[in-house]
mmCIF file of C-alpha atoms in Angstrom:
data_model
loop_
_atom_site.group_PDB
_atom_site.id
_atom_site.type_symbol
_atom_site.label_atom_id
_atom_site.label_comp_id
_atom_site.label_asym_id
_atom_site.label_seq_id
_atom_site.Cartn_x
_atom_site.Cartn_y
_atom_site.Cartn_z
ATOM 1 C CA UNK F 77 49.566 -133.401 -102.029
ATOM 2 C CA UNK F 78 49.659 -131.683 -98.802
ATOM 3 C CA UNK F 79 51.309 -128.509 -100.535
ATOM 4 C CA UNK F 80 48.166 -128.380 -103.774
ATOM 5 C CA UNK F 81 45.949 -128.758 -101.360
ATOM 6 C CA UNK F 82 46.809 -125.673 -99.753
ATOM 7 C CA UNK F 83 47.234 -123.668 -102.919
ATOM 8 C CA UNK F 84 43.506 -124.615 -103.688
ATOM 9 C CA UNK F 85 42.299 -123.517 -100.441
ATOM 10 C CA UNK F 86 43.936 -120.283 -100.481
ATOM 11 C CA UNK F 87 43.460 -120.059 -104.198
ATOM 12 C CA UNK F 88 39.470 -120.055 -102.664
ATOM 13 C CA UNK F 89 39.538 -117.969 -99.380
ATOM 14 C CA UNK F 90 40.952 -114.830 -101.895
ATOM 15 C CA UNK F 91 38.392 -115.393 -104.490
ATOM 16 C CA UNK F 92 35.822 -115.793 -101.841
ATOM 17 C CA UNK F 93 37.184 -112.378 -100.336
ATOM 18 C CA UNK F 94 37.231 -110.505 -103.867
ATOM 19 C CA UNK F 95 33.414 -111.644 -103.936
ATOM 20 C CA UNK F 96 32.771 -110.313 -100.538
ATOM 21 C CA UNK F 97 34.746 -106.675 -101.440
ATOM 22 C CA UNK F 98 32.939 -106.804 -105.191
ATOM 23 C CA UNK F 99 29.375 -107.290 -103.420
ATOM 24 C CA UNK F 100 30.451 -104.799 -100.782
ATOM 25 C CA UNK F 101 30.853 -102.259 -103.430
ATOM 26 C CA UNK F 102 28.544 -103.257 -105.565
ATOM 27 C CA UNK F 103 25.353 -103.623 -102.964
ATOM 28 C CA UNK F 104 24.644 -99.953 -101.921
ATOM 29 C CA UNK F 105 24.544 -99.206 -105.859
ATOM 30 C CA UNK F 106 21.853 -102.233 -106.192
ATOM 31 C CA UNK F 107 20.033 -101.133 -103.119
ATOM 32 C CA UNK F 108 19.829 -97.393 -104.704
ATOM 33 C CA UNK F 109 19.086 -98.821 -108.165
ATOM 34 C CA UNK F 110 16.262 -100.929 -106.502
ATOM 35 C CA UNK F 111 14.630 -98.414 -104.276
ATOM 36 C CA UNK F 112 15.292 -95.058 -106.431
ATOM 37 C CA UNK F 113 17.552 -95.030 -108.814
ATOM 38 C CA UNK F 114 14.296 -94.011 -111.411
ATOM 39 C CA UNK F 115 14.073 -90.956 -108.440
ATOM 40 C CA UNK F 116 17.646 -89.769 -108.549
ATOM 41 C CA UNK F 117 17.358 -89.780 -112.221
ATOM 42 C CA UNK F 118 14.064 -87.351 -111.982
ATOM 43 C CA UNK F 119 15.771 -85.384 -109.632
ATOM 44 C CA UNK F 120 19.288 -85.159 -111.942
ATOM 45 C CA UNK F 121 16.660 -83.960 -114.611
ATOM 46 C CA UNK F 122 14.697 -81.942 -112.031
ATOM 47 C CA UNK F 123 17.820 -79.879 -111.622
ATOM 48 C CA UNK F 124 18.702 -79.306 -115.135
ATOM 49 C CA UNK F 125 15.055 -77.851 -115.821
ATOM 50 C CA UNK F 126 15.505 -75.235 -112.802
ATOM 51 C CA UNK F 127 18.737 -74.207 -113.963
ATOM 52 C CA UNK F 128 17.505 -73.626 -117.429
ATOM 53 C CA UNK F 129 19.402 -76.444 -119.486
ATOM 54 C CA UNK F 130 16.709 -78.127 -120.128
ATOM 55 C CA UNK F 131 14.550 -77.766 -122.791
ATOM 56 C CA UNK F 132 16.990 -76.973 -125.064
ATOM 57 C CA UNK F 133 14.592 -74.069 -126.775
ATOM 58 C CA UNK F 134 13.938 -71.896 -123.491
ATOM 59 C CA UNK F 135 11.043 -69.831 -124.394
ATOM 60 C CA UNK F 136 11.061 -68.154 -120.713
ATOM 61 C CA UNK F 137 13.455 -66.999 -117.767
ATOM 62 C CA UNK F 138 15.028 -69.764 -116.106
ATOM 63 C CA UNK F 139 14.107 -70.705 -112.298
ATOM 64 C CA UNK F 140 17.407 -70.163 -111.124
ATOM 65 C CA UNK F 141 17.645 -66.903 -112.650
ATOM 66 C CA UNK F 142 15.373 -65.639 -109.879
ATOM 67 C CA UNK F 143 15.983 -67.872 -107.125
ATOM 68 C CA UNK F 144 19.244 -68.276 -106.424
ATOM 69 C CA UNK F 145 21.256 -71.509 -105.617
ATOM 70 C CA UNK F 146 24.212 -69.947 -103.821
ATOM 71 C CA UNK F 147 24.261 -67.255 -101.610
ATOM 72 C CA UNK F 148 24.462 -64.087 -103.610
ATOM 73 C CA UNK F 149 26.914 -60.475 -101.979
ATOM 74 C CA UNK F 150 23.678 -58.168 -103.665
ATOM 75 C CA UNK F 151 20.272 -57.860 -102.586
ATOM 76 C CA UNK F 152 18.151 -59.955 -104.275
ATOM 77 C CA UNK F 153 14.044 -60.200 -103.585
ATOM 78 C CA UNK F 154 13.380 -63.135 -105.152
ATOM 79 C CA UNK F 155 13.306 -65.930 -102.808
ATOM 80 C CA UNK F 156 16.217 -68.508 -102.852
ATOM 81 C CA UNK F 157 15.443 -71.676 -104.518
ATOM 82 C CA UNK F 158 16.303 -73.006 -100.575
ATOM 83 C CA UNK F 159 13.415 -71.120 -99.338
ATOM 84 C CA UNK F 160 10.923 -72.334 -102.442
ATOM 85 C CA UNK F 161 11.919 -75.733 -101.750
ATOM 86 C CA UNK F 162 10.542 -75.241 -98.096
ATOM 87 C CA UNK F 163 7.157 -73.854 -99.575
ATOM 88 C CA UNK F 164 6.849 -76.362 -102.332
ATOM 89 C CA UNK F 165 7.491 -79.240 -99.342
ATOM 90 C CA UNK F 166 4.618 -78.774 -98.232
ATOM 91 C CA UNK F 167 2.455 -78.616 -101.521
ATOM 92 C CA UNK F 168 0.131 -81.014 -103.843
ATOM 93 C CA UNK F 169 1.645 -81.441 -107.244
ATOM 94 C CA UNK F 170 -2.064 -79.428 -108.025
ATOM 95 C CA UNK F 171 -1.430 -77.104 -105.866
ATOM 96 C CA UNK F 172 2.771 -76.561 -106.750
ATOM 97 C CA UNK F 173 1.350 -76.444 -110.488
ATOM 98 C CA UNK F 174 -0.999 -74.251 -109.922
ATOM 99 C CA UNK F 175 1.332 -71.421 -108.442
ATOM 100 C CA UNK F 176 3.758 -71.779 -111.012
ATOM 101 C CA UNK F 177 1.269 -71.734 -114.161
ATOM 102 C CA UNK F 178 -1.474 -69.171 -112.620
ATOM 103 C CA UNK F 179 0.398 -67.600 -110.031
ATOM 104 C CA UNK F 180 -1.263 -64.847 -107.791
ATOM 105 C CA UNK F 181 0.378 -61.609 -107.076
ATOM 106 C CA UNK F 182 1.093 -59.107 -109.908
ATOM 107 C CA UNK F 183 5.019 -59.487 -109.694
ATOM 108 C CA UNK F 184 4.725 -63.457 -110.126
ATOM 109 C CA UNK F 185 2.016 -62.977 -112.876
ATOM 110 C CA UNK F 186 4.834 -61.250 -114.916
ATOM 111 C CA UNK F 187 7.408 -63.174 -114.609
ATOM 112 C CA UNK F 188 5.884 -66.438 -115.377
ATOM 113 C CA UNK F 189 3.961 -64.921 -118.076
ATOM 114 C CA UNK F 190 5.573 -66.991 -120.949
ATOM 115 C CA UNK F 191 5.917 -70.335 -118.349
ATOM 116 C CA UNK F 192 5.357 -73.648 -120.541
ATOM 117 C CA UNK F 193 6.375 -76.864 -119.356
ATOM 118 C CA UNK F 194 5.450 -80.097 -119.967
ATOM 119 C CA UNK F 195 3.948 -82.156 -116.491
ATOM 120 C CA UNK F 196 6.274 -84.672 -116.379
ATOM 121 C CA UNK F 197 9.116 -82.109 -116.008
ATOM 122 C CA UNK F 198 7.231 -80.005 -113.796
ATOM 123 C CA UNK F 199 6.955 -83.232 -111.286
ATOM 124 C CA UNK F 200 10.510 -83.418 -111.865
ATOM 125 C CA UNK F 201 11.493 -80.308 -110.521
ATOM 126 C CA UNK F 202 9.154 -80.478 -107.909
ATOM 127 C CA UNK F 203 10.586 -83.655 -106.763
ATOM 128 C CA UNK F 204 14.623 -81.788 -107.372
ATOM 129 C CA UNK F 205 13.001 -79.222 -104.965
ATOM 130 C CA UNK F 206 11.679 -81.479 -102.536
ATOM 131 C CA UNK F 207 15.163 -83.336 -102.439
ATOM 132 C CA UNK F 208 16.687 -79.669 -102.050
ATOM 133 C CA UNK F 209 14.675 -79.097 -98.653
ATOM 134 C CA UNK F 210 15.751 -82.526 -97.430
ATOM 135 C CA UNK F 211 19.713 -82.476 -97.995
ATOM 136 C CA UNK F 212 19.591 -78.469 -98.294
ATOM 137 C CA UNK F 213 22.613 -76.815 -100.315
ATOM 138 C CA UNK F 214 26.089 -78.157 -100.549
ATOM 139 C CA UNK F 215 28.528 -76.370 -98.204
ATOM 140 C CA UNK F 216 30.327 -73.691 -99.452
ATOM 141 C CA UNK F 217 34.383 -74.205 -99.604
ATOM 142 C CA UNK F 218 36.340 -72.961 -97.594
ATOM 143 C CA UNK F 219 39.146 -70.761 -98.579
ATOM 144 C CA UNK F 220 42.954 -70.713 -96.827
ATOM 145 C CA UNK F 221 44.584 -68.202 -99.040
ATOM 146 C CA UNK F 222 45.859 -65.972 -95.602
ATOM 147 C CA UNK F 223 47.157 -69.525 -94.086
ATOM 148 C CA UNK F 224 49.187 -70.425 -97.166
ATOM 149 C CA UNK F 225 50.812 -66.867 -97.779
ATOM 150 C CA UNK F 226 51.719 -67.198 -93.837
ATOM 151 C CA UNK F 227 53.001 -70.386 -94.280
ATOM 152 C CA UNK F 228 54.410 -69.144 -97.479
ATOM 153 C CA UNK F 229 56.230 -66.071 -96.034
ATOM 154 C CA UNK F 230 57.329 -68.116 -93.249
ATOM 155 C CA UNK F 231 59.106 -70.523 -95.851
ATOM 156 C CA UNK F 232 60.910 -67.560 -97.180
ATOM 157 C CA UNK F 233 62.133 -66.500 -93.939
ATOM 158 C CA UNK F 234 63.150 -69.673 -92.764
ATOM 159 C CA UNK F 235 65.698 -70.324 -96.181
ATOM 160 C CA UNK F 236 67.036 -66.676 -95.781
ATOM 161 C CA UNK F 237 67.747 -67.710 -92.094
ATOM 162 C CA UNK F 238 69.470 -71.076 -93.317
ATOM 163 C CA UNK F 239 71.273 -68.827 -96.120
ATOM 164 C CA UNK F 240 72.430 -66.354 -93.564
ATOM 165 C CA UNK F 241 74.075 -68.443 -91.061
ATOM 166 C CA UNK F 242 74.748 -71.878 -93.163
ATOM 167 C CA UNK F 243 74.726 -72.088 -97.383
ATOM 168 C CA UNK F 244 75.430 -68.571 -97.791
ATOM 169 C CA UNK F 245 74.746 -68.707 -101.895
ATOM 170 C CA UNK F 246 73.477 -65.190 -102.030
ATOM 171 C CA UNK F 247 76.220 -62.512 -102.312
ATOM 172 C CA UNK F 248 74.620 -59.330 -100.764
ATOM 173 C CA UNK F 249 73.527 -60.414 -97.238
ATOM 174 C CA UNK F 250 71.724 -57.178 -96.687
ATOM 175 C CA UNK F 251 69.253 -58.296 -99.895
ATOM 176 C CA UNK F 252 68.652 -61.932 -97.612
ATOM 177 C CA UNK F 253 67.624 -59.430 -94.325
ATOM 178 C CA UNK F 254 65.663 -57.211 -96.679
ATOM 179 C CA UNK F 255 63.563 -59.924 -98.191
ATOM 180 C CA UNK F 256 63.537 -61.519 -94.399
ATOM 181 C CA UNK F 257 61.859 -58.242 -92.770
ATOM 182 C CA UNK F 258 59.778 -57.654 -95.526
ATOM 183 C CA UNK F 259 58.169 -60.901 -95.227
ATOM 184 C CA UNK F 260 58.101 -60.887 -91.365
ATOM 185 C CA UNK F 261 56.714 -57.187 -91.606
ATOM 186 C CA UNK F 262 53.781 -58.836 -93.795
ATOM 187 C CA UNK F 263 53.285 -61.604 -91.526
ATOM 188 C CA UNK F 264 53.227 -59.006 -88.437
ATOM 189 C CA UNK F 265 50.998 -56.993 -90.198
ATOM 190 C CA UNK F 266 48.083 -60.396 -90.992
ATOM 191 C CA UNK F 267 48.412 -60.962 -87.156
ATOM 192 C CA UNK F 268 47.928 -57.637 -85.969
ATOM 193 C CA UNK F 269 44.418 -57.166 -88.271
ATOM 194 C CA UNK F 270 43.598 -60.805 -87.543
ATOM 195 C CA UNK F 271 43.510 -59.680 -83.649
ATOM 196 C CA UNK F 272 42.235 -56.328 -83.708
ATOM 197 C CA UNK F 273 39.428 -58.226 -86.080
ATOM 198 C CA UNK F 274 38.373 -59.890 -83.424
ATOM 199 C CA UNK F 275 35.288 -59.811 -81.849
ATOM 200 C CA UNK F 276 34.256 -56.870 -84.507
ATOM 201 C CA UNK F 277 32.166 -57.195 -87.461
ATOM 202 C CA UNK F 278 32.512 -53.762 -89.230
ATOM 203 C CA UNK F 279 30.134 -54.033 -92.357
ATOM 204 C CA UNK F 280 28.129 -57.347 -91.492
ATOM 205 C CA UNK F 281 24.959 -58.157 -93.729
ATOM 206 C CA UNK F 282 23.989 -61.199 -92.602
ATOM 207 C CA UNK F 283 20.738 -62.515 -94.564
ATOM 208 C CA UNK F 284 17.621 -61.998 -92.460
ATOM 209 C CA UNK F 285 14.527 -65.118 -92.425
ATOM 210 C CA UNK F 286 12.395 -62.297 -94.655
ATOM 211 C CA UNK F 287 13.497 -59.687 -96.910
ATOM 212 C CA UNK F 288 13.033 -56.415 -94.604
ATOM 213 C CA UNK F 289 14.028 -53.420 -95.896
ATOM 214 C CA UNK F 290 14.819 -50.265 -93.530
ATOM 215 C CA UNK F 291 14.464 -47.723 -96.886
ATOM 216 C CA UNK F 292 11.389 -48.698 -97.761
ATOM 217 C CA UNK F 293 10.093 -48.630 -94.107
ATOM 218 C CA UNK F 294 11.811 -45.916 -92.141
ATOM 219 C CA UNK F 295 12.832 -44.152 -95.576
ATOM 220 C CA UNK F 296 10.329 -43.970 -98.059
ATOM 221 C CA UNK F 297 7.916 -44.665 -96.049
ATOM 222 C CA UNK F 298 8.658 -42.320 -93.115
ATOM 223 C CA UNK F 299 7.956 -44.489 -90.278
ATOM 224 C CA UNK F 300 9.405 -43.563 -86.964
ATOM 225 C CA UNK F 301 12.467 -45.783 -85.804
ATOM 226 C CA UNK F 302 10.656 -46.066 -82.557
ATOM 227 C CA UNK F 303 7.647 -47.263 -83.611
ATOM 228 C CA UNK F 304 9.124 -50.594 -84.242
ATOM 229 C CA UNK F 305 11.658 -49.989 -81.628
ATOM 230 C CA UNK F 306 9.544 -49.330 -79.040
ATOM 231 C CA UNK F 307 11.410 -50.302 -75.593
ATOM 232 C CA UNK F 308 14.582 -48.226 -77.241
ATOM 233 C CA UNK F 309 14.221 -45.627 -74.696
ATOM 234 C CA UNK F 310 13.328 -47.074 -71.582
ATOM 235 C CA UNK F 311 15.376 -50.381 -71.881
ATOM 236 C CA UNK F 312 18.829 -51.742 -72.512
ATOM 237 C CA UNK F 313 17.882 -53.195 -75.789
ATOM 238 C CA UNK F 314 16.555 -51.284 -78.494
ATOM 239 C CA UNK F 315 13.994 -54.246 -78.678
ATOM 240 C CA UNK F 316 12.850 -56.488 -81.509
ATOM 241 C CA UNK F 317 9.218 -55.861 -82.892
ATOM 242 C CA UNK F 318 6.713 -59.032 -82.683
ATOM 243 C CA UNK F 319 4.447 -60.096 -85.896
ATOM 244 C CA UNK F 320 2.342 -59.374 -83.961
ATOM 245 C CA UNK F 321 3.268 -55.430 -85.009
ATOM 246 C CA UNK F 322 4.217 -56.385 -88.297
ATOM 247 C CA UNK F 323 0.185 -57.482 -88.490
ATOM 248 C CA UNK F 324 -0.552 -53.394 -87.856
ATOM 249 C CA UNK F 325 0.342 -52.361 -91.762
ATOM 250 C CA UNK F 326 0.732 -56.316 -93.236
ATOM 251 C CA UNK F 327 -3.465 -57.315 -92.267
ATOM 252 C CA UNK F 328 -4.291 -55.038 -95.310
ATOM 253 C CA UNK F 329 -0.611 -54.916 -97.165
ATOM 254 C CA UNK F 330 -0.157 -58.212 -98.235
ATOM 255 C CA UNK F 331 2.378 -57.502 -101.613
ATOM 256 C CA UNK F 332 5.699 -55.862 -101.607
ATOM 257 C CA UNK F 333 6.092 -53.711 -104.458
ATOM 258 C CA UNK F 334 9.759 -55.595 -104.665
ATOM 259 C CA UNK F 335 9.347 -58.702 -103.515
ATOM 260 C CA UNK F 336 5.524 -59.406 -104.033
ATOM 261 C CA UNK F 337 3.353 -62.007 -101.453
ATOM 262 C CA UNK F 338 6.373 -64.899 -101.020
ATOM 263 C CA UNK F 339 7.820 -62.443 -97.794
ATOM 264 C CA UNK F 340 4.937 -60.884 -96.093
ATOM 265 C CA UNK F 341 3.470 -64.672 -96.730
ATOM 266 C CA UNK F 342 6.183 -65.417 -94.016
ATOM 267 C CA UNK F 343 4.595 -63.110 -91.319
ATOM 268 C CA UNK F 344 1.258 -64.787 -91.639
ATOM 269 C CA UNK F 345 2.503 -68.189 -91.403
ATOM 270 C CA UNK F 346 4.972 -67.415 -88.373
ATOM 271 C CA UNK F 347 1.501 -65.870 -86.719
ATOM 272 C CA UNK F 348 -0.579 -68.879 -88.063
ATOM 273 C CA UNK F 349 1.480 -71.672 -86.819
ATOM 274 C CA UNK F 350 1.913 -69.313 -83.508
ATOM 275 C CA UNK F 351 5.952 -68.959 -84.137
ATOM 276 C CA UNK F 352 8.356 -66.405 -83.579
ATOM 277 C CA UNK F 353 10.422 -64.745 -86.228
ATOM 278 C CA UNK F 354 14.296 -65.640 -85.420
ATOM 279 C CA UNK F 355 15.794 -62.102 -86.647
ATOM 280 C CA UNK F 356 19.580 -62.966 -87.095
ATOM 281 C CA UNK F 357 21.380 -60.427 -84.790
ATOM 282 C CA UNK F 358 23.895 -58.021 -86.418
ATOM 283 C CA UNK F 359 24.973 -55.312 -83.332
ATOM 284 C CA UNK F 360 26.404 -57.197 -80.465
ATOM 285 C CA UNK F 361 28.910 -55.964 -77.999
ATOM 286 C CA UNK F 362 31.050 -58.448 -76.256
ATOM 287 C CA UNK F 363 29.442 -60.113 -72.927
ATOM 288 C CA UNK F 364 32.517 -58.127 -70.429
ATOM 289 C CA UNK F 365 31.118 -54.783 -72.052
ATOM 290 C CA UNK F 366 27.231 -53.345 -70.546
ATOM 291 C CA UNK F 367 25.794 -50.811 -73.350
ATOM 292 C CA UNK F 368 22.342 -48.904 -72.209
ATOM 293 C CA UNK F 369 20.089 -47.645 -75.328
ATOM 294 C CA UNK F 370 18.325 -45.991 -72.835
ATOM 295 C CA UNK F 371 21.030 -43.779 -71.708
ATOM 296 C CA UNK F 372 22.202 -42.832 -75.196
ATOM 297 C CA UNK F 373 18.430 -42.828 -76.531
ATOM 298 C CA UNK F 374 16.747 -41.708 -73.994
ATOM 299 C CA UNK F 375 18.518 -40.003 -71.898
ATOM 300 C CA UNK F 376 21.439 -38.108 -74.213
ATOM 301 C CA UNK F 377 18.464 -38.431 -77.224
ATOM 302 C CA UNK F 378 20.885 -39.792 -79.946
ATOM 303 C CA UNK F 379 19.689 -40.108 -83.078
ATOM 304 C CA UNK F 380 19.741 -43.418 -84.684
ATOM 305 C CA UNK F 381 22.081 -42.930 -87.211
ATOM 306 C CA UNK F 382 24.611 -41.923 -84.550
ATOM 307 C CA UNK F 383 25.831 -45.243 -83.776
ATOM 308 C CA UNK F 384 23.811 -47.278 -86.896
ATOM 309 C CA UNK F 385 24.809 -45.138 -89.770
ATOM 310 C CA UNK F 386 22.157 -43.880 -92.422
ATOM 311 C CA UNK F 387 19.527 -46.645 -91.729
ATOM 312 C CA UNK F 388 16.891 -45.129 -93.980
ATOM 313 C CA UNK F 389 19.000 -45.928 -97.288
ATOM 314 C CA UNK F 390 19.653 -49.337 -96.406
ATOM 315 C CA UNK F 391 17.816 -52.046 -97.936
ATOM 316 C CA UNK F 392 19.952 -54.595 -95.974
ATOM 317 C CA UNK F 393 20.897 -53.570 -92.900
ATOM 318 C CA UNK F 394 24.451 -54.133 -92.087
ATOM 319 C CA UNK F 395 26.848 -52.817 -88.986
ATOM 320 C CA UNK F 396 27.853 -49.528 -89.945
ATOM 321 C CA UNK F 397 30.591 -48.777 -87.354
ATOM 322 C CA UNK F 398 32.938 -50.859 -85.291
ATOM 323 C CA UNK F 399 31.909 -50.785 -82.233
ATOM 324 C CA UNK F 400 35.167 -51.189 -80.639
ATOM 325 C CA UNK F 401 36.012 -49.099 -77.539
ATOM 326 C CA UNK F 402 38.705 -46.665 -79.217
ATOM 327 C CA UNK F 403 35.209 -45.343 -81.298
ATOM 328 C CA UNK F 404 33.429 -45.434 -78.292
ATOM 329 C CA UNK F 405 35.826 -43.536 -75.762
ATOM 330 C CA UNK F 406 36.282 -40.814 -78.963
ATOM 331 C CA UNK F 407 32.732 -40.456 -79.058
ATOM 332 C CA UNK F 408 32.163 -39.464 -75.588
ATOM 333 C CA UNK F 409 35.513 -36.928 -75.663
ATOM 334 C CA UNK F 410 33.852 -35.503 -78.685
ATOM 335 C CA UNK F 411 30.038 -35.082 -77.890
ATOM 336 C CA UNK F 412 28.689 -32.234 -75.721
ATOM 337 C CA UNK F 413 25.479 -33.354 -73.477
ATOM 338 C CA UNK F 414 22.783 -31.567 -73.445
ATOM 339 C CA UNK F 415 22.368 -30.920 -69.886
ATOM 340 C CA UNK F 416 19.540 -28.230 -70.628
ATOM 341 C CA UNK F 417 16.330 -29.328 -68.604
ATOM 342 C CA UNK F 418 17.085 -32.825 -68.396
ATOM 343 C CA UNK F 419 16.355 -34.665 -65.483
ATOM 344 C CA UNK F 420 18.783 -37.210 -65.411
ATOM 345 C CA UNK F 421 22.016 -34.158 -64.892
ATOM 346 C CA UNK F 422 19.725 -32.506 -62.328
ATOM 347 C CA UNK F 423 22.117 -33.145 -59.737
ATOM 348 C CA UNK F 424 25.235 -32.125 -61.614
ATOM 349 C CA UNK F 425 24.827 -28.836 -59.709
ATOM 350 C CA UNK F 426 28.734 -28.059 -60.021
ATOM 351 C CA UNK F 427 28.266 -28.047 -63.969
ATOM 352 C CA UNK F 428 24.866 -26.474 -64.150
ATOM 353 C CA UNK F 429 26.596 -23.448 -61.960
ATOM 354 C CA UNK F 430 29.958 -22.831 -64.315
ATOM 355 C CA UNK F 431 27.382 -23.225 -67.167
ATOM 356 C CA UNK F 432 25.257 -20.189 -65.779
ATOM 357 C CA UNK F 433 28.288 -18.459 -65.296
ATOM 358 C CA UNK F 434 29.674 -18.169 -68.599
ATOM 359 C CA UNK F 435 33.320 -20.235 -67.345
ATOM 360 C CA UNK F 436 32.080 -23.286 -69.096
ATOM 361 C CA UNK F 437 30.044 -23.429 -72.775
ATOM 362 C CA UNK F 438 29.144 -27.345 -72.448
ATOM 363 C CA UNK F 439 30.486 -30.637 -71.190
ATOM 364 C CA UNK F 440 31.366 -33.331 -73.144
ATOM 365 C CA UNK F 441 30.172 -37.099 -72.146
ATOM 366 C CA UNK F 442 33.659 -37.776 -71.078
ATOM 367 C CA UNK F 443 33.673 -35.015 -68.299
ATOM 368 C CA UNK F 444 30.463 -36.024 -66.797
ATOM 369 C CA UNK F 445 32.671 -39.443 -66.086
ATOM 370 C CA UNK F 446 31.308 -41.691 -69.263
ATOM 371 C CA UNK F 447 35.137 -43.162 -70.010
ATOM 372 C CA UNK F 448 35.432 -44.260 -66.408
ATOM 373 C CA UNK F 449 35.878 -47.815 -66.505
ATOM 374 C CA UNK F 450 33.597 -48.999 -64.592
ATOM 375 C CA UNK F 451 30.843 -47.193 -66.425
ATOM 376 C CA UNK F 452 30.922 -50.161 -69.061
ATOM 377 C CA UNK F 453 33.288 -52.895 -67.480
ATOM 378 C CA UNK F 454 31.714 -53.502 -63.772
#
């Protein structure tokens, strides 16, 4: 009796249990289902209407055709669907309607020309866009293919160690200690870049919070680097500009011939809502090493392009050089100074006299003492 008994109430502390794990699964589904399961399927359907696969007869350009979901390697001056979900956030369904179907701005006007959609759907993307600016994008993945073929290399060498000096299988030792220093030559090789890599940036693009393009500024439209730059030859930094100067051109420009009213749109609200523009940084020197734009700049008048490469053809600016001190230190063994009424080599008297007497043509930056440590590392 005493053994049933005990059967029964185990039999009914593991079904209570499998009720308690079945509800624990079950519950968050219910809650979702309850609260918004109808809203995650209107966002689900939201999405498919952005990207184009819905309707199935697509009488016009996709959304996602012009505003990318992923980060994209080319210039693109559409905004990202990212930044229209910010926009459209803040937006009336009239009012998110109304710049899709009778947008303003010539460049919009095109490309929405043929735009039909029915309003249900068009509340449905709105509400897959206002989900998008509340969870943002998915991360991207990252990517270990360097860490396996170390790991992978290593693997090799450690079996034609264990060949060498235990199993011996392979005939030819000398084929074992070739494939072994190959492999440790590679792996020699990935550590070597991965530490002269670092703390250098060589060709970095980052994506800036508006579409600003140095051609179409400083290029095509000819406007002097310093203009923008203004501290560049007085101070340390080169300086960033305020919207404040932006305002000087964009009060009466208001539409890109690229990327129409979405990015000048950005200056007035930053000036509106009395915010600053966070400009993402691209040339930085390590904190141990002091660089002076107003030496090179304004004192040994540099050009630009010098040190940021040809600026006026790029769209997107990126880091042109290095920057590490082996290009620096060349740069000053290699470049004469002008020393030729300049007040700042005034009281290189020494120089100035072997100049005027024919013994010496010029002096480079390094003999005027530029490589001395302490110049840069104080």
């Amino acid at each position: 009796m005493y053994i049933n008994l005990t059967n029964q109430r185990s039999k009914r502390a593991i079904s209570l249990l499998s009720l308690l794990l079945l509800a624990f699964i079950l519950l968050p589904n219910a809650l979702h289902a309850a609260k918004g399961g109808k809203n995650s399927e209107d966002i689900k359907r939201g999405k498919r209407f952005f990207m184009g696969l819905l309707p199935k007869e697509l009488n016009h350009e996709s959304c996602v055709s012009c505003h990318a979901l992923t980060p994209i390697d080319t210039l693109s001056w559409n905004p990202s669907a990212l930044e229209i979900a910010k926009v459209v956030d803040a937006k009336t369904f009239d009012e998110f309607k109304s710049s899709l179907m009778a947008p303003v701005g010539k460049k919009m006007t095109e490309v929405h020309k043929n735009f039909e959609i029915e309003e249900a759907d068009l509340k449905r993307i709105r509400l897959y866009l206002k989900d998008l600016n509340k969870n943002g994008l998915p991360p991207a993945k990252k990517t270990y293919y360097n860490l396996i073929l170390f790991l992978f290399l290593g693997v090799i060498i450690t079996l034609g160690l264990v060949d060498l000096i235990f199993t011996r299988k392979i005939k030819y030792p000398f084929v074992t200690l070739l494939v072994i220093g190959l492999a440790l030559a590679y792996q020699l090789k990935m550590v070597s870049e991965e530490a002269i890599a670092l703390g250098r940036s060589e060709g970095y693009a980052p994506d800036q919070p508006i579409k600003f393009s140095h051609k179409i500024h400083a290029g095509e439209n000819n406007i002097d680097c310093k203009y923008c730059h203004n501290t560049v030859e007085q101070s340390k930094s080169a300086g960033i500009p305020s919207v404040n100067l932006c305002l000087n051109c964009h009060s009466l420009v208001r539409e890109g011939a690229n990327s129409g009213q979405f990015e000048i749109n950005k200056i007035h609200t930053a000036v509106m809502n009395k915010e600053s523009v966070e400009w993402i940084r691209i040339h930085k020197l390590p904190d141990h090493v002091f660089f002076s734009h107003a030496q090179h700049v304004g004192v040994a008048g540099l050009d630009c392009n010098k040190c940021h490469g040809d600026v006026e053809n790029m769209h997107v600016l990126k880091q042109q050089e290095d920057l590490s001190m082996g290009w620096c230190v060349n740069c000053h063994r290699e470049t004469n100074v002008n020393m030729e009424d300049n007040e700042y080599y005034e009281s290189f008297k020494k120089q100035h006299d072997l100049i005027k007497q024919g013994k010496q043509k010029a002096f480079t930056a390094d003999q005027l003492g530029s490589n001395d440590c302490m110049k840069c590392h104080y």
